[in-house]
Amino acid sequence: MKRSSYCGDVREDSIGKEITVCGWVHSRRDHGGVIFIDLRDREGLLQIVFLPENKEIFKTSENLRSEYVISVKGLVRNRPAGTVNSNMLTGNIELVVSDLEVLNTSPGLPFEISDYVETSEELRLKYRYLDLRRPNFQKNFIMRHKVSSEVRSFLNEEGFLEIETPFLTKSTPEGARDFLVPSRLRHGSFFALPQSPQIFKQILMISGFDKYYQLARCFRDEDLRADRQLEFTQIDIEMSFVEEEDVMDIVERMLSRVFKVALNIDIKTPFERMPYEDAMLRFGSDKPDTRFEMEIRDFSQELKSSEFSVFSSVISKGGIVRGLCIPKGAGFSRSEIDDITKFVGEFGAKGLAWMRITDTGAESNIVKYFKEEEVQAIISKLNAKSGDLAVFLADEEKIVAQGLGALRLKMGKDFGLIDKNKFNFLWIVDFPLMEWDKEEQRWQSLHHPFTSPKDSDSLTKENVRTTKARAYDVILNGIELGGGSIRIHRSDVQKKIFDILSISDESAKEKFGFLLDALTYGSPPHGGVALGFDRICALIAREDSIREVIAFPKTQKAVDPLSNAPSPVSEEQMKELGIKIVPKPVVNTTKV
Ligand code: ASP
C-alpha cells in the first residue's frame, strides 16, 4: 500500500509525524515560490506544501495539474498563524512534502470537480466517474454504505436470513411493464427481470425460511416522469406466522436504527396509524405530509341542500364538496386565484369556488347563495380566520381529493409552512383491496394480487368494493418509503382473487401456477414489506433526487450516457436469439 492515511482523515495527532497520502490534485495555488495543493481522496482534502528548498520535487510540482493522481510523503505540521481554514476538517494542519510520485496524469476536464459547479445532467452522467469525485457524492456513497450495513446488521440480529432470488425469472405483477430477456436456448421464450422478488419471497416462506430479507434490485419499465429509475433497490422483507403489527414493528425499529446511525435523529415509535379513508379525506392523498396542518374538510352534508346549485347538484349525483382554508389567502389577487384554479384543473377539477373570510363573515360572488348558518359552518369547520381564503371543489371524490391534496401541498410549500427539520413517519392502513379500473372495466389490486383481504372467507364479487386489505404503507413527510401486506396463504382464496380480477384460470395457471401449487403444500401464514432503499438514502442525504445516491443512474430519458446504453446489438446476436427489428409500433400508454 502506498499510503499510510486518507487525506481527509489526517488530524492534529499526526503533527510531527511522517505520513504518506495518495489522491487527486483538487486545486493548486502558487504563492510566491511556495506551491500549495489541496489533495483529495474519498475522505476529504488535505493541504500539501511544496517548498522551493527541495528543488527537484518542487520542479515536478510545478507541472502538476487538476486531477493528476499523486502519492506524497512528508511531515505533518501546524499551519502557520493566519492560514488556518476552519471550514476544513484538516484546516489546522498541512503536510510538507519530502517525496512525490506522480501516479497518473489527466487532460483538462469537461467540468470542475466541485459541489458548486452547475453542469447539465447529460454531461454529468457521460463523465460520471468525474461527477462521482465531487465531495458531496463521496459523502453520499459512504452514507449509503453505512445505511445498508446497518440494515443488514439489524435484520441479522433479528434472526433474518439474506437470500438471493433470481434476476432471470417470470413476470411479477407490480403494475409496471416488464423488462424482457430473450432466451437463446429456448427460442421464442423470454425471461422477465423481476419487478420485485414478491413471488419468490413468498415461496421461501413456504420452504420454511421464516424470516427473509434481501437488498433486492428491481426492474420496472416505466416512463421516468417523477423521480424514478428503471432499476432500483428495495429492502425486501418477508416473515412467517405474523400479523400486520409484527411487520410494522420490525420496520419501525429498523428505520429508528438507521436514522439514529445516519443522522443521529431519535424517531418516535410506534408511528401514527392513519386509515386510508382518513388520509384521503383530510390530506387528499394516501401519502400525506403531516408536517403542516391546513387540512381538507368535507361539506357534503352541510351543503347538500344549498341554494348554490353547483354544489348541491354535484352532491345529489353522488359527488362531494370539500374545502381548504389558505391562511392569509384573502389577499390573493384575481389572477392568483385564476392560477390556483388552473392548478387544480390539471387534476380534472372543472372550477374552484372561493370565499374571502372577513371579520363579519365571508365575501365573494357566491356568498349570496349561502345561508348564514352555512357560511358559519364552513368557517368553523375550516377553523378559518379573518384574512384567510376558503376554497372548494365539487366533483367526484377522486378529483376533489387529488386537486385539494395537491393544492394543499403547493400552498404549504409556497407559504413556507413546512418545517424541514421534522421527520413525520406514519402508516397508512385499511386500504381498499381493489379499485375499479374505468378504462379496462375491471377490478385492479391496489397493491398486488397476493395481498390478503381483511376477511378472506366473506369476500365476494359483490362486496369487493367495500373490502379492505391487510396492507400498510409507510410514509415519511409525504413520501412513500414502502409498503407491504399480510399475504394470501390459501390457494382457494388466491384463486378467488384472480377470479375477481378477471384473470382466467388458464392465465393464472400459466402466469402464477407455480405459486398456486406451492400454496397447496402447507403454506404458513405470512406477510412482508419492501422499502425503497434509494429513496431512504436520498432523504437521509437531503437530496431531492434518487439519482444523487445511485452511482450509475439513467437520465430522465431512460438512457445511460456513460456506456451509451441501450444500444443496438450485432446481427449475429440477433440471429442467435431469433429477433428481428420491425418499425416502431404506436406507443400504447395503458397499463400492461
Ligand atoms: N412486492 C411489493 C413491492 O415491491 C412489496 C411487498 O408487498 O412486500 O412493492
PDB file of C-alpha atoms and ligand atoms in Angstrom, residues 174 196 198 201 220 234 448 483-485 487 528-530, ligand 1:
ATOM      1  CA  GLU A 174     -46.430  -4.928  -9.597  1.00  0.00           C
ATOM      2  CA  SER A 196     -39.875  -7.305  -7.188  1.00  0.00           C
ATOM      3  CA  GLN A 198     -42.603 -10.929  -4.401  1.00  0.00           C
ATOM      4  CA  LYS A 201     -40.068 -14.440  -1.131  1.00  0.00           C
ATOM      5  CA  ARG A 220     -39.761  -1.688 -13.850  1.00  0.00           C
ATOM      6  CA  GLN A 234     -35.501  -2.167  -2.214  1.00  0.00           C
ATOM      7  CA  HIS A 448     -50.750  -6.615  -5.757  1.00  0.00           C
ATOM      8  CA  GLY A 483     -45.379  -0.865   1.790  1.00  0.00           C
ATOM      9  CA  GLY A 484     -46.423  -4.423   2.230  1.00  0.00           C
ATOM     10  CA  SER A 485     -49.143  -6.702   3.405  1.00  0.00           C
ATOM     11  CA  ARG A 487     -50.416 -12.324   2.082  1.00  0.00           C
ATOM     12  CA  GLY A 528     -43.852  -8.754   4.447  1.00  0.00           C
ATOM     13  CA  VAL A 529     -42.871  -5.387   3.215  1.00  0.00           C
ATOM     14  CA  ALA A 530     -40.494  -3.625   0.843  1.00  0.00           C
TER      15      ALA A 530
HETATM   16  N1  ASP B   1     -43.643  -6.510  -3.553  1.00  0.00           N
HETATM   17  C1  ASP B   1     -44.138  -5.250  -3.066  1.00  0.00           C
HETATM   18  C2  ASP B   1     -43.486  -4.122  -3.875  1.00  0.00           C
HETATM   19  O1  ASP B   1     -42.442  -4.297  -4.457  1.00  0.00           O
HETATM   20  C3  ASP B   1     -43.867  -5.029  -1.626  1.00  0.00           C
HETATM   21  C4  ASP B   1     -44.437  -6.082  -0.751  1.00  0.00           C
HETATM   22  O2  ASP B   1     -45.656  -6.308  -0.784  1.00  0.00           O
HETATM   23  O3  ASP B   1     -43.666  -6.672   0.025  1.00  0.00           O
HETATM   24  O4  ASP B   1     -43.978  -3.010  -3.888  1.00  0.00           O
END
